[in-house]
CSV table of C-alpha atoms in Angstrom, one decimal:
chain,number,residue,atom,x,y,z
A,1,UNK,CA,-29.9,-39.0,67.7
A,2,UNK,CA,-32.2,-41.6,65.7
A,3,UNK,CA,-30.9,-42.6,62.7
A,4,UNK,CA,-32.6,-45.0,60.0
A,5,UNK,CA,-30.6,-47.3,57.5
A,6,UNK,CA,-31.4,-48.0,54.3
A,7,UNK,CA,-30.0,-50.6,52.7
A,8,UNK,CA,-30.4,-53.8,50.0
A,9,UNK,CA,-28.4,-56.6,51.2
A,10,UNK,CA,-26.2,-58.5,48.5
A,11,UNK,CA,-27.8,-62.0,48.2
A,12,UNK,CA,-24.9,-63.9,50.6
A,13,UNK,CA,-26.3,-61.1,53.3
A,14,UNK,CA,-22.6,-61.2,54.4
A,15,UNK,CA,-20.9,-59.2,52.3
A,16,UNK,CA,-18.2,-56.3,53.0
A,17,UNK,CA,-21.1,-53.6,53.0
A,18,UNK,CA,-23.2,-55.7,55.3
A,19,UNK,CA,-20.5,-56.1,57.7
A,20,UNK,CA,-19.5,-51.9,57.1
A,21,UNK,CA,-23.3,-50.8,57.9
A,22,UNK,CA,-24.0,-53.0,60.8
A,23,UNK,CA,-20.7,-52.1,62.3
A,24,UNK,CA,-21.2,-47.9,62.2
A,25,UNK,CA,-24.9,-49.1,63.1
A,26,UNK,CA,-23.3,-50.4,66.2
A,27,UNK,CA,-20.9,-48.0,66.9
A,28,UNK,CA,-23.5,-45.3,67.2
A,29,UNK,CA,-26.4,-47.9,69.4
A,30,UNK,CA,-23.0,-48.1,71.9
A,31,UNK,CA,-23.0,-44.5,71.7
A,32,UNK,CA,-26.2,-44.0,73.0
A,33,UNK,CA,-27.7,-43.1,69.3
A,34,UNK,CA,-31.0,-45.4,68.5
A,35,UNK,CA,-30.7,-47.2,64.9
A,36,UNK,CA,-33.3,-48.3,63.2
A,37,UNK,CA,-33.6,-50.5,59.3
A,38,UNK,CA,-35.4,-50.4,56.7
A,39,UNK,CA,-34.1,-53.5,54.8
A,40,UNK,CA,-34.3,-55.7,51.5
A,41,UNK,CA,-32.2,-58.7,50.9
A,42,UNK,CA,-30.9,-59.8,47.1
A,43,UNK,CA,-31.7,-63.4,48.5
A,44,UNK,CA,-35.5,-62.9,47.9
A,45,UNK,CA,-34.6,-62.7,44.1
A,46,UNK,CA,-31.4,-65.7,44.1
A,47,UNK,CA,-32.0,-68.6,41.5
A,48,UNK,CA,-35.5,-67.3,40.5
A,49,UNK,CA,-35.8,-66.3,36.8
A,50,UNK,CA,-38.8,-64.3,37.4
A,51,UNK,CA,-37.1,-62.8,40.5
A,52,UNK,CA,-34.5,-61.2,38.3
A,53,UNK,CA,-36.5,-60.1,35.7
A,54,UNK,CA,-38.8,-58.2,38.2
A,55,UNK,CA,-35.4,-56.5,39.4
A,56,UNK,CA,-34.7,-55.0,36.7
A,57,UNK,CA,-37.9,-52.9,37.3
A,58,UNK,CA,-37.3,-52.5,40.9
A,59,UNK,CA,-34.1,-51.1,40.5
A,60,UNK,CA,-35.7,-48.1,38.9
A,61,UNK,CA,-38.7,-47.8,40.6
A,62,UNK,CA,-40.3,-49.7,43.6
A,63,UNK,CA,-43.3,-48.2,45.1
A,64,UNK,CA,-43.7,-50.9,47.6
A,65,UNK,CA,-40.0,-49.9,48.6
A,66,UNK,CA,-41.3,-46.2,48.6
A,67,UNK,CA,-44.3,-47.1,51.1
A,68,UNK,CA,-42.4,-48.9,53.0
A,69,UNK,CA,-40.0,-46.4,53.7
A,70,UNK,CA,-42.5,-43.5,54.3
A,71,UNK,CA,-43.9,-45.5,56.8
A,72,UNK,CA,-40.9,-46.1,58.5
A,73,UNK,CA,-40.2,-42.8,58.7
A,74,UNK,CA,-43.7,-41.9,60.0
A,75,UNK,CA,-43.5,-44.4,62.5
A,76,UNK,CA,-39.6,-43.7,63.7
A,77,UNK,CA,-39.1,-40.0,63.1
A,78,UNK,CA,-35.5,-40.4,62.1
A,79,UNK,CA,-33.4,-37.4,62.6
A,80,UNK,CA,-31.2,-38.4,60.0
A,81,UNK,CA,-31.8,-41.3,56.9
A,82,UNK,CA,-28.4,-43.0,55.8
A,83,UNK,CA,-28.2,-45.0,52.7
A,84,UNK,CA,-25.8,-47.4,51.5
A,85,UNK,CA,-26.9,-49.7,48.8
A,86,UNK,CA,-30.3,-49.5,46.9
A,87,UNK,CA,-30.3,-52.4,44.3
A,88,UNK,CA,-32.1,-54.1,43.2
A,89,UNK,CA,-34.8,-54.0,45.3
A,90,UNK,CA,-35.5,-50.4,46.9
A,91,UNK,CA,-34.6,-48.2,44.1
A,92,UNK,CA,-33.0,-44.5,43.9
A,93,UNK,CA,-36.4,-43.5,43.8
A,94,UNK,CA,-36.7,-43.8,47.7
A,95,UNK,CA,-34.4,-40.5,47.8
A,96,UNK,CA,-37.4,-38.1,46.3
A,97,UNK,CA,-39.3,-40.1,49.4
A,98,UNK,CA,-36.9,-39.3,51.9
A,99,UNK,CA,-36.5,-35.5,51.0
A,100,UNK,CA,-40.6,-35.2,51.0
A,101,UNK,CA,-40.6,-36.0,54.4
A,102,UNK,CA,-38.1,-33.2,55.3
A,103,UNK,CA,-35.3,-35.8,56.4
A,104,UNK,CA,-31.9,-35.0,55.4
A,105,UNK,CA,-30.0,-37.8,53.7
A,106,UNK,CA,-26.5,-39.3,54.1
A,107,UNK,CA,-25.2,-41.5,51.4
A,108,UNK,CA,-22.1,-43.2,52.2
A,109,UNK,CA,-20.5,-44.9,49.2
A,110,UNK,CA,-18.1,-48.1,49.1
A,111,UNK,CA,-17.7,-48.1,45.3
A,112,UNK,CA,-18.5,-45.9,42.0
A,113,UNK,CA,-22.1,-46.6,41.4
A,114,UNK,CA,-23.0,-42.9,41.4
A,115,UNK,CA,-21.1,-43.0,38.2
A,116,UNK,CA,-20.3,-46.7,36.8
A,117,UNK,CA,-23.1,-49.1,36.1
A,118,UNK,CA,-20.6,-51.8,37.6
A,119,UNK,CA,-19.5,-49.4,40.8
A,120,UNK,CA,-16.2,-51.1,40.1
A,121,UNK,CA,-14.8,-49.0,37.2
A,122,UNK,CA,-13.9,-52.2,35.6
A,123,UNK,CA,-14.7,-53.9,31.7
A,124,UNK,CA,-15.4,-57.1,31.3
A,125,UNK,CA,-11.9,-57.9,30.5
A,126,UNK,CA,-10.8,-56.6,34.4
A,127,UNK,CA,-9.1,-53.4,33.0
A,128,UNK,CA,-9.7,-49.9,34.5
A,129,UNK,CA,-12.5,-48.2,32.6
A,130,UNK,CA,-14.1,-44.9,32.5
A,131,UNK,CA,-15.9,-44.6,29.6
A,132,UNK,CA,-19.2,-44.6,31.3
A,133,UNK,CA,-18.1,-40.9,32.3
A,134,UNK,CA,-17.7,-39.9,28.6
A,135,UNK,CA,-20.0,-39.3,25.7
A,136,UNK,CA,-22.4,-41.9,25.4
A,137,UNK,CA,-22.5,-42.1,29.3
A,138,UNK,CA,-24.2,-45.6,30.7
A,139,UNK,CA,-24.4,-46.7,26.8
A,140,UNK,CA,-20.6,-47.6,27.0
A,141,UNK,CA,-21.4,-50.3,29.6
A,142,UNK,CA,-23.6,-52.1,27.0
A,143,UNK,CA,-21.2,-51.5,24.3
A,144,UNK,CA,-18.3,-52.7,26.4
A,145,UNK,CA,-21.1,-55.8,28.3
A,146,UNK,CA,-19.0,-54.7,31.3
A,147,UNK,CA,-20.6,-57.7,32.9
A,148,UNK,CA,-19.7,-60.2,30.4
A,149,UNK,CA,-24.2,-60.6,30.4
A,150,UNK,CA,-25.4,-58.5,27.8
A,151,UNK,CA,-28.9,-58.3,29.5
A,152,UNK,CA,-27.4,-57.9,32.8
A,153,UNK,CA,-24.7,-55.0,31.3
A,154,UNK,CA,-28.0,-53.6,30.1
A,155,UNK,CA,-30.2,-53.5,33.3
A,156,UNK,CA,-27.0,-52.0,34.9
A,157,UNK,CA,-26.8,-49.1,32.4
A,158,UNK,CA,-30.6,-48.3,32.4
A,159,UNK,CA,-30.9,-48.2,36.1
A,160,UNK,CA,-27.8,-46.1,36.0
A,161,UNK,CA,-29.2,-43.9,33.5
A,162,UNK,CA,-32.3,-43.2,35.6
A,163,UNK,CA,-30.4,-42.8,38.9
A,164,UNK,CA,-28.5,-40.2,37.3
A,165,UNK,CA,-31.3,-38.7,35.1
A,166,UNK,CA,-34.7,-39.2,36.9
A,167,UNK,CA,-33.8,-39.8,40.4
A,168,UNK,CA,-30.9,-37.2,41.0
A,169,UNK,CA,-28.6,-39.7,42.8
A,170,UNK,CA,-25.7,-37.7,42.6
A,171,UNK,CA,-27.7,-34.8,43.7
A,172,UNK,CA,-30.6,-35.5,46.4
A,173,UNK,CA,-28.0,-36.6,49.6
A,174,UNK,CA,-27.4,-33.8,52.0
A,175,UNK,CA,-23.6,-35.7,52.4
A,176,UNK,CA,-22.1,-38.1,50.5
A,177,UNK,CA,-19.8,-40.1,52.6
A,178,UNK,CA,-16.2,-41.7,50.7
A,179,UNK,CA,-13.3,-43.8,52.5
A,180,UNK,CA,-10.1,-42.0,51.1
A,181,UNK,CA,-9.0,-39.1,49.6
A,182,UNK,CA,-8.6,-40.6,46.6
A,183,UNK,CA,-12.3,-41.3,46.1
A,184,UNK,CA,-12.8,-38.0,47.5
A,185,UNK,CA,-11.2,-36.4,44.4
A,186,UNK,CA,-12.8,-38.5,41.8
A,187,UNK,CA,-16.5,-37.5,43.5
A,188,UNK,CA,-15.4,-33.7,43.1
A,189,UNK,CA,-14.2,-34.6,40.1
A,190,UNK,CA,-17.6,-35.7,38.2
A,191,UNK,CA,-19.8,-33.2,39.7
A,192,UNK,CA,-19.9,-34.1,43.2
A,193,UNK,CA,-19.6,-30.6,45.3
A,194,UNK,CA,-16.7,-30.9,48.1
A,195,UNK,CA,-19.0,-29.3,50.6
A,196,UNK,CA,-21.2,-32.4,50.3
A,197,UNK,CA,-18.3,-34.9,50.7
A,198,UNK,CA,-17.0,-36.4,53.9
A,199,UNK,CA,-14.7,-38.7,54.1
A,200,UNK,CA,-14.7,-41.9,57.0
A,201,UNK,CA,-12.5,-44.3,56.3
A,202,UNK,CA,-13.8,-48.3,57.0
A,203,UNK,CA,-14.2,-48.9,60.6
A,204,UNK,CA,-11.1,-51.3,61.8
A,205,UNK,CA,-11.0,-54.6,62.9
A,206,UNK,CA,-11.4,-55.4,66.3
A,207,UNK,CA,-7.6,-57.0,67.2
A,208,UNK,CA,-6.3,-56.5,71.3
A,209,UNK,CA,-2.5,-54.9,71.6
A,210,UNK,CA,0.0,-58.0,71.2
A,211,UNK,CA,3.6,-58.3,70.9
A,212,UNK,CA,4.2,-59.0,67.2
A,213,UNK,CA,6.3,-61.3,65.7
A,214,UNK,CA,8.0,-61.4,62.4
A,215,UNK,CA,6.4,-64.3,60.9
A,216,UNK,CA,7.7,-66.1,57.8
A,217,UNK,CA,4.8,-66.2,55.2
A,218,UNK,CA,4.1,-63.7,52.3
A,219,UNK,CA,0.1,-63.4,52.4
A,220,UNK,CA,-3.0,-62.9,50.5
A,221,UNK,CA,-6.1,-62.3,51.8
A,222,UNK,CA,-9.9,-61.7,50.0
A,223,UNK,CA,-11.6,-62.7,46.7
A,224,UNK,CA,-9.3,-65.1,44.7
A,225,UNK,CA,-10.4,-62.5,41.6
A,226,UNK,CA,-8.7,-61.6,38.5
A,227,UNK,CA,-8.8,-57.6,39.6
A,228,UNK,CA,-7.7,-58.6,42.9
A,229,UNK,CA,-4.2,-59.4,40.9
A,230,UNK,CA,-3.9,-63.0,42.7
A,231,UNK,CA,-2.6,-64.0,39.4
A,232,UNK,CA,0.5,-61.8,39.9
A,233,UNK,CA,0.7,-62.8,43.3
A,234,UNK,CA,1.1,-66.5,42.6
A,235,UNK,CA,3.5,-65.4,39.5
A,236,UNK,CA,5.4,-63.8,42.2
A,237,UNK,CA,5.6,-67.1,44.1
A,238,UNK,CA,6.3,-69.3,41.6
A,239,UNK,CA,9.7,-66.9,40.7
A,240,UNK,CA,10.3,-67.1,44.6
A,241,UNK,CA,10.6,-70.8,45.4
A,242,UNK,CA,12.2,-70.5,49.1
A,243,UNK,CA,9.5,-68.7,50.5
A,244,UNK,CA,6.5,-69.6,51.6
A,245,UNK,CA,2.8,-68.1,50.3
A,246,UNK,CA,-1.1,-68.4,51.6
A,247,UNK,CA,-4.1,-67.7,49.8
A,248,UNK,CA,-7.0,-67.1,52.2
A,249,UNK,CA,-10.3,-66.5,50.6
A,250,UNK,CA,-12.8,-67.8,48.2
A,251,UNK,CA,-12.2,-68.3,44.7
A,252,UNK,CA,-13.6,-66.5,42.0
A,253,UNK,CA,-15.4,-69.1,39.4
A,254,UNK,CA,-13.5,-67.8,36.6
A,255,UNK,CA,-10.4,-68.7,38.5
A,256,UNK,CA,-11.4,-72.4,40.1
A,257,UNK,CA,-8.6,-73.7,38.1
A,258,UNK,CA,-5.9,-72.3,40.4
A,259,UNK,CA,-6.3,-74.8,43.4
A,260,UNK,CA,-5.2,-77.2,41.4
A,261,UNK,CA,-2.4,-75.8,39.8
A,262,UNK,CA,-0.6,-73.9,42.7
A,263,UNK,CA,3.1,-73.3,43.1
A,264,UNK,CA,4.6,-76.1,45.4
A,265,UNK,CA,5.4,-73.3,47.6
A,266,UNK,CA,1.7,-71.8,48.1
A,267,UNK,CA,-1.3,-73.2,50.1
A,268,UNK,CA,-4.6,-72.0,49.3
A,269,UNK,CA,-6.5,-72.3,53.0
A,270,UNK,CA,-10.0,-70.8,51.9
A,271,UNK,CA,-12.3,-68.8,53.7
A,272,UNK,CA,-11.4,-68.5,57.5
A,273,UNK,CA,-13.0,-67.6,60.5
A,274,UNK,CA,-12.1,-64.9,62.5
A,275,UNK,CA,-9.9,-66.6,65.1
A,276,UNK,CA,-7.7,-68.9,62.2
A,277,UNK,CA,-7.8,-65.4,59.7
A,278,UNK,CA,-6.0,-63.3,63.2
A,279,UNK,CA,-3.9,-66.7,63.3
A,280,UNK,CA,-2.3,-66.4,60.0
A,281,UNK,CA,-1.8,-62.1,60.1
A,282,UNK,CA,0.4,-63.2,63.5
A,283,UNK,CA,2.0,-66.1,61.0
A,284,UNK,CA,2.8,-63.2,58.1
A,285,UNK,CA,6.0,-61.0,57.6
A,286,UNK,CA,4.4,-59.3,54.7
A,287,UNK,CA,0.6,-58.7,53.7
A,288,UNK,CA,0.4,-58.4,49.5
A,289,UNK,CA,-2.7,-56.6,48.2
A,290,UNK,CA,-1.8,-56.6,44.6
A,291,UNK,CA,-5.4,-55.3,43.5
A,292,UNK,CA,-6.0,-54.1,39.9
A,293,UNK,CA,-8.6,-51.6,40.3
A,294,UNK,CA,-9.7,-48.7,42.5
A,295,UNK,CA,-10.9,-50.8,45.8
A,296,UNK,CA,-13.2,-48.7,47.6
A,297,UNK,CA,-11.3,-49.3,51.3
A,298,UNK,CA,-9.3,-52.8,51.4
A,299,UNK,CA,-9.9,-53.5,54.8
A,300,UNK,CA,-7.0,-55.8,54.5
A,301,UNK,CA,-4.5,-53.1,54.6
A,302,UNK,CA,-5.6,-51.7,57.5
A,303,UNK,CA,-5.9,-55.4,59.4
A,304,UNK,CA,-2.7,-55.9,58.7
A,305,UNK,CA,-1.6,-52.5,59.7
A,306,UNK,CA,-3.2,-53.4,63.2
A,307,UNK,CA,-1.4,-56.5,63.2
A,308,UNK,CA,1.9,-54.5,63.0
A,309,UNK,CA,2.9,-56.1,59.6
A,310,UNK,CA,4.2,-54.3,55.8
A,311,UNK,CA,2.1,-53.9,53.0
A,312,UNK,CA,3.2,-54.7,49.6
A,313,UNK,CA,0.2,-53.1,47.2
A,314,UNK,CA,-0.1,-51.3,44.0
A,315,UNK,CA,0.5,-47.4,43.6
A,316,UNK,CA,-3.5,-47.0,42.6
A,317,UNK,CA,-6.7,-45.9,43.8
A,318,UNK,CA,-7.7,-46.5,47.6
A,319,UNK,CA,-4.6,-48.4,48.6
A,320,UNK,CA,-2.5,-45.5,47.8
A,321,UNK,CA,-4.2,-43.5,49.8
A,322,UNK,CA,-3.3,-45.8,52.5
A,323,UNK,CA,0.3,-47.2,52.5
A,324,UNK,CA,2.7,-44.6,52.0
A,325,UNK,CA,5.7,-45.5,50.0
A,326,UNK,CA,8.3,-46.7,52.3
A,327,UNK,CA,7.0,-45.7,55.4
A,328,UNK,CA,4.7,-48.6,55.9
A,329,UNK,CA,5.1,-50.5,52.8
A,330,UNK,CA,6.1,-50.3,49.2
A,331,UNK,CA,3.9,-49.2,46.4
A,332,UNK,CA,4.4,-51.0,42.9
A,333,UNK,CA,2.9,-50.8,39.7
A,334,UNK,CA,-0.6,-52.7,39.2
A,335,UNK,CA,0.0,-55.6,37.1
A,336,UNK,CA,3.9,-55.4,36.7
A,337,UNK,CA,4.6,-59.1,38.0
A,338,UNK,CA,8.6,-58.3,38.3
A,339,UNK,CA,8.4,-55.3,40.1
A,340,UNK,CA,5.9,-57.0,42.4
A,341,UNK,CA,8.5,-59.9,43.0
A,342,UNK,CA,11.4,-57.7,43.4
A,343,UNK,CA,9.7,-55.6,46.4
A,344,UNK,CA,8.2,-59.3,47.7
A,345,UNK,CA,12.3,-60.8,47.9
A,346,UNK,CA,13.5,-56.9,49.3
A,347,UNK,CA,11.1,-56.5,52.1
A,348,UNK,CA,11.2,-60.4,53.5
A,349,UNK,CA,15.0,-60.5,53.1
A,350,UNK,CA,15.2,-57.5,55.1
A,351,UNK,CA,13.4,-58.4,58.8
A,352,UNK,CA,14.3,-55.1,60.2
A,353,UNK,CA,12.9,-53.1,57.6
A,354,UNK,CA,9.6,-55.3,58.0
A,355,UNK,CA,9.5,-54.4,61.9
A,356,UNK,CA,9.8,-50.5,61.0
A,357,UNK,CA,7.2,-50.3,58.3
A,358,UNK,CA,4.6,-52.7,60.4
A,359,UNK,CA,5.0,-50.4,63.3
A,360,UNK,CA,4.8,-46.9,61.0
A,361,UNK,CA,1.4,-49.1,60.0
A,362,UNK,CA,0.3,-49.7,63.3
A,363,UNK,CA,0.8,-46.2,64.3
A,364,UNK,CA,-1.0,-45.0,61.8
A,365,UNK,CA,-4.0,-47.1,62.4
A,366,UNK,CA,-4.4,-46.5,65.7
A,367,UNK,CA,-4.7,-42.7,65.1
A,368,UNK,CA,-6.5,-42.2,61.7
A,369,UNK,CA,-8.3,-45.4,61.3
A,370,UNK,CA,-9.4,-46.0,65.7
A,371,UNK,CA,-12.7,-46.5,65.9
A,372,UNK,CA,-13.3,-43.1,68.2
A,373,UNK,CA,-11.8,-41.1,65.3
A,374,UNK,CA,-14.3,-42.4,63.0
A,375,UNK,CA,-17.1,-42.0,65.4
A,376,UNK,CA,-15.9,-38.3,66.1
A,377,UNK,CA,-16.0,-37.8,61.6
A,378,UNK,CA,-19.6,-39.5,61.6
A,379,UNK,CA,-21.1,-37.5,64.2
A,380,UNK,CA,-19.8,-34.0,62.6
A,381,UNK,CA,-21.1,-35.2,59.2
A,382,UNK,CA,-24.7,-36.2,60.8
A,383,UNK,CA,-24.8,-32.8,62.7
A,384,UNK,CA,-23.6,-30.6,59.7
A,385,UNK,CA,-27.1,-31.5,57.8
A,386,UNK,CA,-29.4,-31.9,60.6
């Protein structure tokens, strides 16, 4: 099978979807599948004025993106086009492209673009939000500046808008690929037929079998960011003074203040590579994912699930779909710092209980989240529109 990628890298060219597409890209080359790219990169646009205010048009319409993608087709012959992201550089307009040259499309979908400006489902202010699938539409992300920029709030609604409107991006992909069940019912939900959803969870890390100790640290891992609730998480820790917390990850701008004013009883360690990052899983006895929005698939969870430890996280969106209650880890309210500390003191005070719910977790990983599993869901979904 030859399958061509679309896809507009985030300016770092590192980021979570980066690393999701080029490991299903891989997955199917070591399958025997040829994968081809056709590829833009946000960095071509980073500190440049002019840059950004030519994105604003290119995320409507590009027809150097639109070339360029015919010809790749012409020249490839893909049997199958998946897309992941398409701004600012390539454009929704690409899909009309696609479909002209008798290519059946796969979108697969880490966040809520299709229906939020922002994908995130977030205001400005970090709260849930879904106004933008009310009356009014993309004109409540201007009247809310979800992006704290009114000119940037505004090129996100308009390039919504024509997504939606002109484009047909909820409408042109043969499949529309989500990561949990929950997301799965919010696509039905706003229009999205369930014959055209599939869902394929995040591909898991690559961790060997080990013997797993208990560890002693309580551990957060990802974007130090207000909706990633580290805020409760070092409220948490600062109610909890005998036990030891890490922060790995980098810090959010509006939150550069924390490092200086952590708990005595929590080290912030930064971004780590992959060798220290498996280090301090093996050091945890319980992973905390206290996020404050939807998540598309917290690949956090599921490391830590391989690692054989508990999750802590809230009872919302993707990571709901993931722990269950008790079984692998304990679900609390998103936002409620005392409930969040009360499940933190429970679970470490209680080493057996953290043993049974990491292996539940590992078990669980191993079967619905391996690797073959979601090569097995891929293949049916490329098959089913070819």
């Amino acid at each position: 099978m030859k399958v061509l990628f679309i896809h507009n890298n985030y300016a770092s060219n590192n980021s979570g979807e980066e690393h999701a597409a080029e490991g299903l890209a891989k997955l199917l080359e070591d399958n025997g599948h040829t994968v081809e790219w056709y590829r833009r990169s946000s960095a071509e646009i980073a500190n440049s004025t002019i840059g950004k205010l030519k994105a604003f048009f290119t995320g409507i319409w590009n027809p150097n993106a639109i070339r360029g993608v015919k010809q790749k087709i012409d020249e490839f012959q893909p049997d199958v086009v998946q897309i992941q992201n398409l701004y600012p550089l390539i454009s929704p307009a690409v899909l009309l492209a696609v479909k002209s040259k008798g290519i059946p499309i796969i979108m697969r979908c880490p966040n809520y673009r299709l229906f939020c400006p922002t994908g995130l489902h977030l205001d400005g202010n970090g709260n849930i939000c879904e106004q933008c699938l009310t009356s009014g539409r993309e004109l409540n992300c201007i009247k809310k500046n979800c992006e704290n920029n009114i000119p940037k709030s505004i090129g996100y609604a308009v390039r919504n808008y024509t997504a939606r409107t002109i484009w047909g991006i909820s409408e042109q992909a043969d499949k529309y690929i989500v990561q949990t069940k929950f997301q799965k019912e919010k696509f039905i939900k706003n229009g999205i037929p369930e014959d055209k959803m599939a869902i394929i969870p995040g591909l898991p890390p690559d961790i060997p079998d080990q013997k797993v100790a208990l560890g002693e640290k309580v551990i957060f891992v990802g974007r130090v960011s207000p909706e990633k609730g580290v805020l409760d998480f070092l409220e948490a820790a600062r109610n909890l003074p005998d036990i030891r917390f890490e922060i790995a990850g980098s810090i959010d701008e509006s939150l550069s203040y924390i490092e200086a004013n952590l708990p005595k009883n929590v080290t912030w360690v930064g971004f780590l590579n992959k060798q220290d990052l498996n280090n301090l899983y093996r050091e945890a006895r319980i992973v905390v994912v206290p996020s404050k929005w939807y998540e598309g698939f917290p690949n956090v969870i599921t490391r830590a699930m391989k690692f054989g430890k508990p999750v802590i996280t809230t009872n919302l969106g993707a990571m709901a779909s993931i722990i269950d209650h008790k079984e692998n880890g304990l679900l609390v309210e998103p936002g409620n710092q005392n409930e969040l500390k009360k499940a933190i003191k429970y679970l470490y005070e209680n080493p057996s209980l953290c043993q049974k719910y990491g292996k539940n977790g590992y078990k669980k990983s191993v079967s619905i989240y391996s690797v073959n599993s979601i090569y097995k869901e891929l293949i049916k979904t490329y098959t089913s529109v070819i």
